[in-house]
Every structure is written in C-alpha cells, then in structure tokens.
Coordinates of C-alpha atoms in Angstrom, one line a residue:
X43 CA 11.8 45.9 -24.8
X44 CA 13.3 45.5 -21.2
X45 CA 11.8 45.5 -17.8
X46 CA 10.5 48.4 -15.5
X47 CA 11.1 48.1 -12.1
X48 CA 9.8 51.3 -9.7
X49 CA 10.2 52.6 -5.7
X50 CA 8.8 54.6 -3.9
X51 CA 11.4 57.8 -3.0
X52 CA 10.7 60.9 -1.0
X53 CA 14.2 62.8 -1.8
X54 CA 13.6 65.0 1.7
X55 CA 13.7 61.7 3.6
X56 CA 17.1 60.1 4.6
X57 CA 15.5 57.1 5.5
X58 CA 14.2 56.8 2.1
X59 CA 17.1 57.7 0.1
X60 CA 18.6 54.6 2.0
X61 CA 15.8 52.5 1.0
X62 CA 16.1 53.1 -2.5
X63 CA 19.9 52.6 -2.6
X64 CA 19.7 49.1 -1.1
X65 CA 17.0 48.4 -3.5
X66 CA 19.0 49.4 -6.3
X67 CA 22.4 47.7 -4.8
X68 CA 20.5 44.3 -3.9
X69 CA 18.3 44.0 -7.4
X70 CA 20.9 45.8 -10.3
X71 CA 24.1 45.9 -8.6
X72 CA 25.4 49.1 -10.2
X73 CA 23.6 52.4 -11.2
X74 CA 24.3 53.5 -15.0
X75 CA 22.1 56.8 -14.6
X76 CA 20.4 58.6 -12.3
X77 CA 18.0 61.7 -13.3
X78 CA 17.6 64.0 -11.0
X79 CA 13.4 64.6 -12.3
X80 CA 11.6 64.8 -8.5
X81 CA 10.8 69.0 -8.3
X82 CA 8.2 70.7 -6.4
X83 CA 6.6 74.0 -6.8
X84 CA 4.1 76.2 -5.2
X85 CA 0.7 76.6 -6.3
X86 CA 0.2 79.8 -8.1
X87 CA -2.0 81.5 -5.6
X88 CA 0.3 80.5 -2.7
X89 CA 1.9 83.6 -1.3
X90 CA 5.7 84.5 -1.3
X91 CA 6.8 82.6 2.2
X92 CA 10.2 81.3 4.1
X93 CA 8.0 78.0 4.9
X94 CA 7.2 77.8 1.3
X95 CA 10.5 78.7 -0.2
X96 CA 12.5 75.8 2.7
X97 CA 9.9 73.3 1.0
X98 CA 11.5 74.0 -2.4
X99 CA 15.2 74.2 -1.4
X100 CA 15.0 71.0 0.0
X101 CA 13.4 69.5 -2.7
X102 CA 14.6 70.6 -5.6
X103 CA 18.6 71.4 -4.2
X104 CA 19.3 69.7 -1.1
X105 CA 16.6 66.4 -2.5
X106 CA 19.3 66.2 -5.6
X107 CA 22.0 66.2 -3.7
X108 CA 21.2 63.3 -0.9
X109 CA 19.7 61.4 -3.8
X110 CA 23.1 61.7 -6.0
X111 CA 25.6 60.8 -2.8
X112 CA 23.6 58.0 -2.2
X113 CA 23.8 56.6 -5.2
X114 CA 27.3 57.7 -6.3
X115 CA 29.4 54.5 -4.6
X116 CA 27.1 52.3 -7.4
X117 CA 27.4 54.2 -10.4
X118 CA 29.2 52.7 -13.3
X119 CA 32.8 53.9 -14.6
X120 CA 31.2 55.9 -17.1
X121 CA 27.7 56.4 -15.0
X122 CA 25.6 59.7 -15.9
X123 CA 23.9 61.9 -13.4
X124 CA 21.5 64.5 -14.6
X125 CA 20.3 66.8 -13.1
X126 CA 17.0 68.7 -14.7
X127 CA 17.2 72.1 -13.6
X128 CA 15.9 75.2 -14.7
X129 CA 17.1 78.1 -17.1
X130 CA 15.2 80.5 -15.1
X131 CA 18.1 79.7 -12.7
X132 CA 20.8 81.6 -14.5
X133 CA 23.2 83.5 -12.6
X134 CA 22.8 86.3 -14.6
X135 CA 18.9 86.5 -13.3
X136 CA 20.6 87.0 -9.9
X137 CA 22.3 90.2 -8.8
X138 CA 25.6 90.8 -9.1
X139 CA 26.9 90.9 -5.4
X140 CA 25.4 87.1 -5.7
X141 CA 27.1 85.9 -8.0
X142 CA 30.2 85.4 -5.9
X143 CA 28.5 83.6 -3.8
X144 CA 27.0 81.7 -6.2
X145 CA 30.2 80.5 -7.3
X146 CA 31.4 79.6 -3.5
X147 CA 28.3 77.4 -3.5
X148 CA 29.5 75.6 -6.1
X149 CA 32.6 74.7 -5.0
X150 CA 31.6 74.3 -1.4
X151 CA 28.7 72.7 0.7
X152 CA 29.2 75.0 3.7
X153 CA 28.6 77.9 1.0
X154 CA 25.9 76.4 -0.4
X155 CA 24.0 75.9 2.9
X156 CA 24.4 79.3 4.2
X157 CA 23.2 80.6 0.8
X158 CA 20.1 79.5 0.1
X159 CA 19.4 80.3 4.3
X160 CA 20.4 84.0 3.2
X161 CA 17.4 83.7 0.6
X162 CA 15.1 82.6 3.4
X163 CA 16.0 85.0 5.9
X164 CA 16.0 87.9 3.4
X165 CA 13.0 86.8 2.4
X166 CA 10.9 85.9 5.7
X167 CA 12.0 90.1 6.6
X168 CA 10.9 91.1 3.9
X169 CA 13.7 91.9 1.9
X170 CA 14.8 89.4 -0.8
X171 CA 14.3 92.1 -3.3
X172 CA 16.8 94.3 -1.6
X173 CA 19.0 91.6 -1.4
X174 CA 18.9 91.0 -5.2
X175 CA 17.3 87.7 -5.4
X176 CA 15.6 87.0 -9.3
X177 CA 12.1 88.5 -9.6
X178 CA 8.7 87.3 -11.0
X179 CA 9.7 89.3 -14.1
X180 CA 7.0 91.4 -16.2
X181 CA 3.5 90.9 -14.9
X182 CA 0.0 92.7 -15.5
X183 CA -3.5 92.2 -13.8
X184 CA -5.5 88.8 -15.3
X185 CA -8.4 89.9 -17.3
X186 CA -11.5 88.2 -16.7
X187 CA -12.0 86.0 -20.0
X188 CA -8.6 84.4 -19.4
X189 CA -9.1 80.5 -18.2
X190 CA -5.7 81.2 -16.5
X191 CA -5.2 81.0 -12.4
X192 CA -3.8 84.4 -11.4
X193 CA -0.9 84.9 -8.5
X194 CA -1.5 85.6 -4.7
X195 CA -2.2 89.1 -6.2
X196 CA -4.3 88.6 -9.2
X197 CA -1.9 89.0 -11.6
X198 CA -0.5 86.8 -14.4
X199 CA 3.4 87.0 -15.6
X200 CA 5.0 87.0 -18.9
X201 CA 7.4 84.8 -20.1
X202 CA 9.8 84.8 -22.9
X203 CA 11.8 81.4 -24.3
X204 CA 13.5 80.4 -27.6
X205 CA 9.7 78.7 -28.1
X206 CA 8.0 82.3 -27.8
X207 CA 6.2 84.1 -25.4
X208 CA 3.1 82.8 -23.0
X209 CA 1.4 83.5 -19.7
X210 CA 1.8 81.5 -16.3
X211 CA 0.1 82.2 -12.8
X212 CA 4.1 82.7 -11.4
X213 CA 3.4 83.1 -8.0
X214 CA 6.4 80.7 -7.4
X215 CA 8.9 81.7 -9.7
X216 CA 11.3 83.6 -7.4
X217 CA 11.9 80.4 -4.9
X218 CA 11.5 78.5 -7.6
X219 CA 14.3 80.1 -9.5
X220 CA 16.7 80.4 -6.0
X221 CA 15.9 76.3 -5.6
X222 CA 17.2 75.3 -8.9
X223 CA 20.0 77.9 -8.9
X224 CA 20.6 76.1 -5.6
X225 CA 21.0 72.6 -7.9
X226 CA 23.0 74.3 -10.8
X227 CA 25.7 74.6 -8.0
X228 CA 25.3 70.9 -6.7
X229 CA 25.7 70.1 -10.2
X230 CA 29.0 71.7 -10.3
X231 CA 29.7 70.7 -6.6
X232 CA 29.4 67.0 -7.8
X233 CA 31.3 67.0 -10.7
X234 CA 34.2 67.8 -8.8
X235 CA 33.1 65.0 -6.2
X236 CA 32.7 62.4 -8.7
X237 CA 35.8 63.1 -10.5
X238 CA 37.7 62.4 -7.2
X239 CA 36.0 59.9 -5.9
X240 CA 35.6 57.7 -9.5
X241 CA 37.7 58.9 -11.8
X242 CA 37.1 61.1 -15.5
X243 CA 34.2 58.1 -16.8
X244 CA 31.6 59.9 -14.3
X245 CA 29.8 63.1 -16.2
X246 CA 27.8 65.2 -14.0
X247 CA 25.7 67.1 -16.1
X248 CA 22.2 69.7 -15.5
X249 CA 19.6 70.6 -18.1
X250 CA 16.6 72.7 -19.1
X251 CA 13.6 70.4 -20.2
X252 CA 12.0 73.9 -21.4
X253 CA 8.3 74.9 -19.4
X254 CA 6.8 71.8 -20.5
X255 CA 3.1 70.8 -20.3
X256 CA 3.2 68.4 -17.0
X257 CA 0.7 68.9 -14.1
X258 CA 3.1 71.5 -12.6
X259 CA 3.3 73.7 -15.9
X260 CA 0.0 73.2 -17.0
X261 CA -1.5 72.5 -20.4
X262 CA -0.7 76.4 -22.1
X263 CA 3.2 75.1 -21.7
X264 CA 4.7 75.6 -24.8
X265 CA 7.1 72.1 -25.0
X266 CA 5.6 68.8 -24.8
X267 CA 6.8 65.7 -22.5
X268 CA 8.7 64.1 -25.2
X269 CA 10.9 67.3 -26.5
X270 CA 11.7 68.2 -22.2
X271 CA 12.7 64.8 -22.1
X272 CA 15.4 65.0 -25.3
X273 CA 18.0 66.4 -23.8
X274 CA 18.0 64.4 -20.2
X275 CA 18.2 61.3 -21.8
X276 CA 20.7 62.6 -24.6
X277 CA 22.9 63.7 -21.5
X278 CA 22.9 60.0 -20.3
X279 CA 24.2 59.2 -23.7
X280 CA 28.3 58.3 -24.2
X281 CA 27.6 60.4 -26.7
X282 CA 28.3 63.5 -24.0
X283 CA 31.8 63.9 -22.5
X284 CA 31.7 66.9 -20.7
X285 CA 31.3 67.1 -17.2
X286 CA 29.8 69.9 -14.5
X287 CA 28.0 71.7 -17.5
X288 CA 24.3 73.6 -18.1
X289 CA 22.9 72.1 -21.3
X290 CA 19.4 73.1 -23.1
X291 CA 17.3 72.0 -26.2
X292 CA 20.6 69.0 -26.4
X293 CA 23.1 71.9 -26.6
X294 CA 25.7 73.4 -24.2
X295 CA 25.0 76.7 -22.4
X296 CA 26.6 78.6 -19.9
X297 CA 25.0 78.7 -16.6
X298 CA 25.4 82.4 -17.0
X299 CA 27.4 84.8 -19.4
X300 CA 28.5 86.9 -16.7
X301 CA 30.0 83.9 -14.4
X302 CA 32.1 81.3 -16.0
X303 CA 32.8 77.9 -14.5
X304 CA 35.6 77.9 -11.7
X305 CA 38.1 76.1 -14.4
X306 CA 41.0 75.0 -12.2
X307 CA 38.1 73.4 -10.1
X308 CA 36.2 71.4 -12.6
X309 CA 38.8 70.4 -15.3
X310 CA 35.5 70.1 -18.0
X311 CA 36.4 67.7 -20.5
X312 CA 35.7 68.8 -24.2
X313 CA 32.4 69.4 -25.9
X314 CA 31.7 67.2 -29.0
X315 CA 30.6 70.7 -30.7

C-alpha cells in the first residue's frame, strides 16, 4: 500500500494549474500519469445557453488541455496521459460539413479555438441545429410516476449503449457532447505534441468510462465506479502502446467510422490486438 498525496486544482484557473505543477515538481519530481477526470455538466433543468455551453468548453476541452501542457515537461519517458472523454462525442454524431473541421481541430489549436466559438455563436442565435451540432437524441414527455428530473422542457431522453437502454434528464447533452468532442481533438492535438517534444515513450490516449453512476450521472447509470474506471487506468498501463487513440470498455475504437485519424500526422504506434 503506498501513500496518497492530494491538491486542490481548478483546471479553468492558470494560476492554479501552476500551483499544482510546482507541487508535483517540488514533492515527486516527475509525473508518470495524469488522468484527465475533472468534467462538468449542466443540471438537467438548466436551459440550452452560450453562458452554459463556454462553462463546459472550458472545462472539459480547454481545462484538459492547460492541465496536460502544464504537466508535460515532468512526465516520464514512457508517461501516460488520459484523457476520459465521452463516446457521445463521436464525429459521426456531428454533421458532416463538421467533420472537416473537426479534423483541423485536431491538428491545430487556432482550429480548435474558433471551433467550439462557432458552436457558441450558433448556438447563442439560435441556430446550432442548423449548423449541425449533435442533438439530445430521442426524447418523450416524463410521466408522472417516474422518480426521474425531467429537462428545461419536461421531457426525459433515451439512451442506447453496449450496456442497454435507460432514461436521463439530458438537458445538457448537446454542449456536453460539443465539449468532449472538443477534448477528443486535444487528445489527438497532444499526441502529436508529446511525440515532438518527448520522443515515442509518451502515449496520449482518451476513453469512454460508460454513463456511470457518479453524482453527475446519477444512481439509474448503468456502469458502476469501478468498471468506468477499467479502462483509464488500463490505458496508464505499459501494457498500451498506441498513441492519440479513442478506447472504450479497455478496447480500441475509432473516434468515428466516418473520419479516420490524420495518419501522416499522428504516426499511431501498433495496437496489441
């Protein structure tokens, strides 16, 4: 049994991204792995808003991101980075005129920024369905006998998974969904950086825990803590030597079947599959 050692982090706050690199330089030295874990989403009865949707972005894109460079210049020659993203995230969810734009976020931080502010401004006029951004999906008035908190509009959504089908409020899903397809392309962005910067050791990797019962999934979540957190800390294993890659339920994916990785970018080193 070995130590634990904790510090405070908000991954929106420079200053304490800083904080926590100096603690980990000063008290470890090096970093082995880092999970990207810290997320945010909006209550279910929160309505659809730009304020609401720059809150996620930052978090859950933008937070991994800082948090990762930070850290990079002390992670080991063979250091992991995780980064637990979202399956709801997959390109194929978005339209297709996205999807090249997707791609240019991944390889590019410029592209990345004036991304997910396309999704914001689309969708403080109104129009982020025109503008083919993934939707709440399949939804249908709560009835009354269901101990279930309904969306801004009193309606529950379906969802569908390799674990079955269930019911969530949903009233966050489409930021939700932009946010972490906003991290699937750091993920790829950073593989690229890491390979530059400290050579082929470095895997740079994202994951689907599943919708697991936390306080931001709530208890009717199909997946318990300890199967989300199976495949994270598999990918921190040397076990894994493939780098800027979507895995779920320990297995590779694609992050979409329509989009494949930008190859002559990202050089992925071989699957053990």
């Amino acid at each position: 049994g070995g130590s634990v050692s904790y510090h405070q982090l908000d991954v929106t706050d420079p200053q304490s991204i800083k904080r926590l690199v100096l603690f980990v330089r000063d008290n470890f030295g090096t970093c082995a792995a880092l999970i990207n874990n810290a997320a945010v989403a909006n209550n279910a009865a929160d309505p659809l808003t730009a304020i609401s949707a720059q809150r996620l972005i930052n978090t859950n894109c933008f937070g991994a991101l800082h948090v990762t460079r930070g850290l990079m210049p002390l992670l080991e020659d063979t250091g992991r980075v995780v980064m637990v993203s979202s399956r709801s995230a997959a390109i194929s969810r978005f339209a297709q005129p996205l999807h090249t734009l997707l791609d240019s976020a991944a390889s590019h931080e410029l592209a990345l920024e004036a991304l997910m502010k396309k999704y914001i401004d689309e969708l403080d006029a109104g129009r982020w369905r025109e503008g083919g951004w993934p939707s709440a999906g399949l939804s249908i008035p709560k009835p009354p006998f269901l101990d279930l908190p309904a969306d801004a509009n009193g309606r529950i959504h379906v969802r569908a998974n390799s674990l079955g089908v269930y019911l969530t409020a949903g009233g966050h899903h489409t930021s939700y969904c932009v946010s972490k397809g906003g991290m699937n392309a750091v993920t790829r962005l950073l593989a690229v950086e890491a390979l530059g910067l400290l050579g082929p050791g470095v895997c740079v990797n994202a994951c689907c825990p599943g919708w697991v019962q936390t306080s931001m999934a709530g208890p009717l979540a199909p997946s318990t803590v300890s199967r989300g957190a199976a495949t994270p800390v598999y990918l921190v294993s040397q076990e894994v030597q493939s780098t800027g890659n979507f895995f779920a339920e320990s297995r590779w994916m694609p992050f979409s079947a329509n989009l494949g990785l930008s190859q002559a970018r990202l050089v992925p080193r071989q699957i053990p599959w």
